[in-house]
Amino acid sequence: MVDIHNGYEFRTPIVGESHYTEILRQCYDDPNAYRKGQAVFIDVQLFKDNNNPYDNQAVAVISAYGKVGHLSRKNARKYRKDYDQDLLSVRAKIVTRTGELFGVWVDLEYDDDTPAQTPKAKTTTKSTTKKSSSSLSPKSKSHKKGLLARLLGL
């Protein structure tokens, strides 16, 4: 299995995490997970979910405890264009303040507003295109946030 790491910026949010709260709680409470502040960092697998009844191009995010969400529709298509493998390993960042609502990001260089690039282009050439505020890391206050991230005040 290929292991992908893109600078540990965690700029790619996952969607649907509210459906997997119990699994996210198990991931968050895992004694082997790396912790920093209110964030927990774990390894997850990205799986091309071809049999998804809602989207046959979906990419599921799977932890050791089970599914924790999916890449957004746009990011799933970018990912499928960039990577041929059915299963790849990446790091995920899980944040909660209440233990009931979770925000999750994976270590890919995608957000819904950036064009797809091949992985080699990301590592060997520097883009001269000015990045929009929505392509900043989740730490930035100007980053386009999902509902759970806004509710958590992230």
PDB file of C-alpha atoms in Angstrom:
ATOM      1  CA  MET A   1       0.000   0.000   0.000  1.00  0.00           C
ATOM      2  CA  VAL A   2       1.292   3.456  -0.893  1.00  0.00           C
ATOM      3  CA  ASP A   3       1.711   5.986   1.916  1.00  0.00           C
ATOM      4  CA  ILE A   4       1.053   9.646   0.983  1.00  0.00           C
ATOM      5  CA  HIS A   5       2.145  12.642   3.033  1.00  0.00           C
ATOM      6  CA  ASN A   6       1.871  16.227   1.806  1.00  0.00           C
ATOM      7  CA  GLY A   7       3.579  18.352   4.423  1.00  0.00           C
ATOM      8  CA  TYR A   8       1.132  17.634   7.251  1.00  0.00           C
ATOM      9  CA  GLU A   9      -0.965  20.700   6.433  1.00  0.00           C
ATOM     10  CA  PHE A  10      -4.321  18.879   6.618  1.00  0.00           C
ATOM     11  CA  ARG A  11      -6.074  21.243   4.215  1.00  0.00           C
ATOM     12  CA  THR A  12      -8.536  18.690   2.785  1.00  0.00           C
ATOM     13  CA  PRO A  13     -11.738  18.361   4.831  1.00  0.00           C
ATOM     14  CA  ILE A  14     -13.779  15.187   4.711  1.00  0.00           C
ATOM     15  CA  VAL A  15     -17.558  15.184   4.486  1.00  0.00           C
ATOM     16  CA  GLY A  16     -20.249  13.092   6.149  1.00  0.00           C
ATOM     17  CA  GLU A  17     -18.376  12.747   9.425  1.00  0.00           C
ATOM     18  CA  SER A  18     -21.562  13.437  11.401  1.00  0.00           C
ATOM     19  CA  HIS A  19     -22.758   9.955  10.342  1.00  0.00           C
ATOM     20  CA  TYR A  20     -19.726   8.329  11.985  1.00  0.00           C
ATOM     21  CA  THR A  21     -19.592  10.006  15.401  1.00  0.00           C
ATOM     22  CA  GLU A  22     -19.136   6.784  17.378  1.00  0.00           C
ATOM     23  CA  ILE A  23     -16.246   5.628  15.184  1.00  0.00           C
ATOM     24  CA  LEU A  24     -14.658   9.095  15.367  1.00  0.00           C
ATOM     25  CA  ARG A  25     -14.971   8.997  19.161  1.00  0.00           C
ATOM     26  CA  GLN A  26     -13.108   5.652  19.173  1.00  0.00           C
ATOM     27  CA  CYS A  27     -10.390   7.144  16.932  1.00  0.00           C
ATOM     28  CA  TYR A  28     -10.142  10.217  19.145  1.00  0.00           C
ATOM     29  CA  ASP A  29      -9.852   8.089  22.302  1.00  0.00           C
ATOM     30  CA  ASP A  30      -7.276   5.689  20.804  1.00  0.00           C
ATOM     31  CA  PRO A  31      -4.364   5.579  23.280  1.00  0.00           C
ATOM     32  CA  ASN A  32      -1.883   5.051  20.412  1.00  0.00           C
ATOM     33  CA  ALA A  33      -2.937   8.183  18.489  1.00  0.00           C
ATOM     34  CA  TYR A  34      -0.591  11.160  18.412  1.00  0.00           C
ATOM     35  CA  ARG A  35      -2.121  14.122  20.285  1.00  0.00           C
ATOM     36  CA  LYS A  36      -1.446  17.831  20.085  1.00  0.00           C
ATOM     37  CA  GLY A  37      -3.835  20.155  21.909  1.00  0.00           C
ATOM     38  CA  GLN A  38      -7.394  19.213  20.988  1.00  0.00           C
ATOM     39  CA  ALA A  39      -6.264  17.406  17.816  1.00  0.00           C
ATOM     40  CA  VAL A  40      -5.572  13.723  17.323  1.00  0.00           C
ATOM     41  CA  PHE A  41      -3.589  12.430  14.349  1.00  0.00           C
ATOM     42  CA  ILE A  42      -4.169   8.927  12.970  1.00  0.00           C
ATOM     43  CA  ASP A  43      -3.429   6.919   9.836  1.00  0.00           C
ATOM     44  CA  VAL A  44      -6.409   6.320   7.550  1.00  0.00           C
ATOM     45  CA  GLN A  45      -6.894   4.666   4.186  1.00  0.00           C
ATOM     46  CA  LEU A  46      -8.512   6.248   1.166  1.00  0.00           C
ATOM     47  CA  PHE A  47     -10.648   3.653  -0.593  1.00  0.00           C
ATOM     48  CA  LYS A  48     -12.256   4.023  -4.022  1.00  0.00           C
ATOM     49  CA  ASP A  49     -15.851   3.259  -3.075  1.00  0.00           C
ATOM     50  CA  ASN A  50     -17.105   2.185  -6.532  1.00  0.00           C
ATOM     51  CA  ASN A  51     -20.230   0.546  -5.079  1.00  0.00           C
ATOM     52  CA  ASN A  52     -21.400   3.634  -3.175  1.00  0.00           C
ATOM     53  CA  PRO A  53     -25.156   3.904  -3.900  1.00  0.00           C
ATOM     54  CA  TYR A  54     -25.024   7.724  -4.021  1.00  0.00           C
ATOM     55  CA  ASP A  55     -21.835   8.255  -6.035  1.00  0.00           C
ATOM     56  CA  ASN A  56     -19.904   5.551  -7.915  1.00  0.00           C
ATOM     57  CA  GLN A  57     -16.839   7.858  -7.909  1.00  0.00           C
ATOM     58  CA  ALA A  58     -16.814   8.257  -4.106  1.00  0.00           C
ATOM     59  CA  VAL A  59     -13.642   7.921  -2.038  1.00  0.00           C
ATOM     60  CA  ALA A  60     -14.208   6.648   1.512  1.00  0.00           C
ATOM     61  CA  VAL A  61     -11.927   7.526   4.438  1.00  0.00           C
ATOM     62  CA  ILE A  62     -11.383   4.412   6.557  1.00  0.00           C
ATOM     63  CA  SER A  63      -9.763   4.276  10.023  1.00  0.00           C
ATOM     64  CA  ALA A  64      -8.726   1.223  12.029  1.00  0.00           C
ATOM     65  CA  TYR A  65     -12.201   1.417  13.626  1.00  0.00           C
ATOM     66  CA  GLY A  66     -14.213   1.842  10.409  1.00  0.00           C
ATOM     67  CA  LYS A  67     -15.395   4.500   7.978  1.00  0.00           C
ATOM     68  CA  VAL A  68     -15.158   8.113   9.205  1.00  0.00           C
ATOM     69  CA  GLY A  69     -16.412   9.927   6.088  1.00  0.00           C
ATOM     70  CA  HIS A  70     -15.640  10.617   2.430  1.00  0.00           C
ATOM     71  CA  LEU A  71     -13.701  13.071   0.330  1.00  0.00           C
ATOM     72  CA  SER A  72     -16.017  15.713  -1.131  1.00  0.00           C
ATOM     73  CA  ARG A  73     -17.406  14.951  -4.593  1.00  0.00           C
ATOM     74  CA  LYS A  74     -14.935  17.332  -6.275  1.00  0.00           C
ATOM     75  CA  ASN A  75     -11.950  16.107  -4.274  1.00  0.00           C
ATOM     76  CA  ALA A  76     -12.852  12.462  -4.930  1.00  0.00           C
ATOM     77  CA  ARG A  77     -12.693  13.090  -8.668  1.00  0.00           C
ATOM     78  CA  LYS A  78      -9.358  14.902  -8.361  1.00  0.00           C
ATOM     79  CA  TYR A  79      -7.995  12.081  -6.220  1.00  0.00           C
ATOM     80  CA  ARG A  80      -9.153   9.406  -8.695  1.00  0.00           C
ATOM     81  CA  LYS A  81      -7.491  11.303 -11.529  1.00  0.00           C
ATOM     82  CA  ASP A  82      -4.192  11.576  -9.614  1.00  0.00           C
ATOM     83  CA  TYR A  83      -3.923   8.084  -8.082  1.00  0.00           C
ATOM     84  CA  ASP A  84      -4.456   4.685  -9.734  1.00  0.00           C
ATOM     85  CA  GLN A  85      -4.383   2.583  -6.558  1.00  0.00           C
ATOM     86  CA  ASP A  86      -7.640   1.444  -4.977  1.00  0.00           C
ATOM     87  CA  LEU A  87      -6.281   1.908  -1.444  1.00  0.00           C
ATOM     88  CA  LEU A  88      -3.788   4.508  -0.179  1.00  0.00           C
ATOM     89  CA  SER A  89      -2.684   5.498   3.322  1.00  0.00           C
ATOM     90  CA  VAL A  90      -2.686   9.129   4.549  1.00  0.00           C
ATOM     91  CA  ARG A  91      -2.728  10.901   7.894  1.00  0.00           C
ATOM     92  CA  ALA A  92      -5.914  12.409   9.284  1.00  0.00           C
ATOM     93  CA  LYS A  93      -6.431  15.150  11.855  1.00  0.00           C
ATOM     94  CA  ILE A  94      -9.489  14.836  14.117  1.00  0.00           C
ATOM     95  CA  VAL A  95     -10.598  17.734  16.300  1.00  0.00           C
ATOM     96  CA  THR A  96     -13.407  18.030  18.842  1.00  0.00           C
ATOM     97  CA  ARG A  97     -14.223  20.332  21.702  1.00  0.00           C
ATOM     98  CA  THR A  98     -17.295  18.563  22.981  1.00  0.00           C
ATOM     99  CA  GLY A  99     -16.674  14.889  22.215  1.00  0.00           C
ATOM    100  CA  GLU A 100     -19.941  14.930  20.267  1.00  0.00           C
ATOM    101  CA  LEU A 101     -19.077  16.915  17.122  1.00  0.00           C
ATOM    102  CA  PHE A 102     -15.904  16.203  15.175  1.00  0.00           C
ATOM    103  CA  GLY A 103     -14.027  17.922  12.365  1.00  0.00           C
ATOM    104  CA  VAL A 104     -11.724  15.812  10.186  1.00  0.00           C
ATOM    105  CA  TRP A 105      -9.084  16.738   7.604  1.00  0.00           C
ATOM    106  CA  VAL A 106      -6.731  14.507   5.625  1.00  0.00           C
ATOM    107  CA  ASP A 107      -3.186  15.274   4.504  1.00  0.00           C
ATOM    108  CA  LEU A 108      -3.868  15.854   0.799  1.00  0.00           C
ATOM    109  CA  GLU A 109      -3.316  19.049  -1.156  1.00  0.00           C
ATOM    110  CA  TYR A 110      -6.935  19.342  -2.269  1.00  0.00           C
ATOM    111  CA  ASP A 111      -9.756  21.612  -1.365  1.00  0.00           C
ATOM    112  CA  ASP A 112     -12.915  22.150  -3.364  1.00  0.00           C
ATOM    113  CA  ASP A 113     -11.531  25.241  -5.121  1.00  0.00           C
ATOM    114  CA  THR A 114      -8.121  23.999  -6.308  1.00  0.00           C
ATOM    115  CA  PRO A 115      -7.606  22.281  -9.668  1.00  0.00           C
ATOM    116  CA  ALA A 116      -6.412  18.690  -9.792  1.00  0.00           C
ATOM    117  CA  GLN A 117      -2.666  18.216 -10.151  1.00  0.00           C
ATOM    118  CA  THR A 118      -0.614  15.094 -10.525  1.00  0.00           C
ATOM    119  CA  PRO A 119       1.366  14.236  -7.385  1.00  0.00           C
ATOM    120  CA  LYS A 120       4.679  14.685  -9.242  1.00  0.00           C
ATOM    121  CA  ALA A 121       3.739  18.208 -10.257  1.00  0.00           C
ATOM    122  CA  LYS A 122       3.083  19.050  -6.616  1.00  0.00           C
ATOM    123  CA  THR A 123       6.503  17.930  -5.480  1.00  0.00           C
ATOM    124  CA  THR A 124       8.748  18.949  -8.385  1.00  0.00           C
ATOM    125  CA  THR A 125       7.356  22.244  -9.652  1.00  0.00           C
ATOM    126  CA  LYS A 126       6.325  25.352  -7.801  1.00  0.00           C
ATOM    127  CA  SER A 127       3.067  26.899  -8.939  1.00  0.00           C
ATOM    128  CA  THR A 128       3.043  30.597  -9.679  1.00  0.00           C
ATOM    129  CA  THR A 129      -0.740  30.765  -9.469  1.00  0.00           C
ATOM    130  CA  LYS A 130      -1.945  32.917  -6.603  1.00  0.00           C
ATOM    131  CA  LYS A 131      -3.891  30.772  -4.147  1.00  0.00           C
ATOM    132  CA  SER A 132      -7.324  31.834  -3.043  1.00  0.00           C
ATOM    133  CA  SER A 133      -8.104  32.206   0.646  1.00  0.00           C
ATOM    134  CA  SER A 134     -10.125  28.971   0.475  1.00  0.00           C
ATOM    135  CA  SER A 135      -6.968  26.953  -0.238  1.00  0.00           C
ATOM    136  CA  LEU A 136      -5.312  27.870   3.055  1.00  0.00           C
ATOM    137  CA  SER A 137      -4.851  25.354   5.859  1.00  0.00           C
ATOM    138  CA  PRO A 138      -7.679  24.827   8.402  1.00  0.00           C
ATOM    139  CA  LYS A 139      -5.720  26.970  10.895  1.00  0.00           C
ATOM    140  CA  SER A 140      -6.367  30.103   8.834  1.00  0.00           C
ATOM    141  CA  LYS A 141      -9.396  32.156   9.825  1.00  0.00           C
ATOM    142  CA  SER A 142     -10.114  32.881   6.164  1.00  0.00           C
ATOM    143  CA  HIS A 143     -10.289  29.166   5.238  1.00  0.00           C
ATOM    144  CA  LYS A 144     -13.620  28.015   3.847  1.00  0.00           C
ATOM    145  CA  LYS A 145     -14.970  25.806   6.652  1.00  0.00           C
ATOM    146  CA  GLY A 146     -17.570  23.099   6.777  1.00  0.00           C
ATOM    147  CA  LEU A 147     -20.547  23.155   9.100  1.00  0.00           C
ATOM    148  CA  LEU A 148     -18.938  21.026  11.825  1.00  0.00           C
ATOM    149  CA  ALA A 149     -15.732  23.048  11.774  1.00  0.00           C
ATOM    150  CA  ARG A 150     -17.758  26.256  12.190  1.00  0.00           C
ATOM    151  CA  LEU A 151     -19.797  24.702  15.025  1.00  0.00           C
ATOM    152  CA  LEU A 152     -16.589  23.629  16.753  1.00  0.00           C
ATOM    153  CA  GLY A 153     -15.124  27.106  16.317  1.00  0.00           C
ATOM    154  CA  LEU A 154     -12.163  25.801  14.311  1.00  0.00           C
TER     155      LEU A 154
END
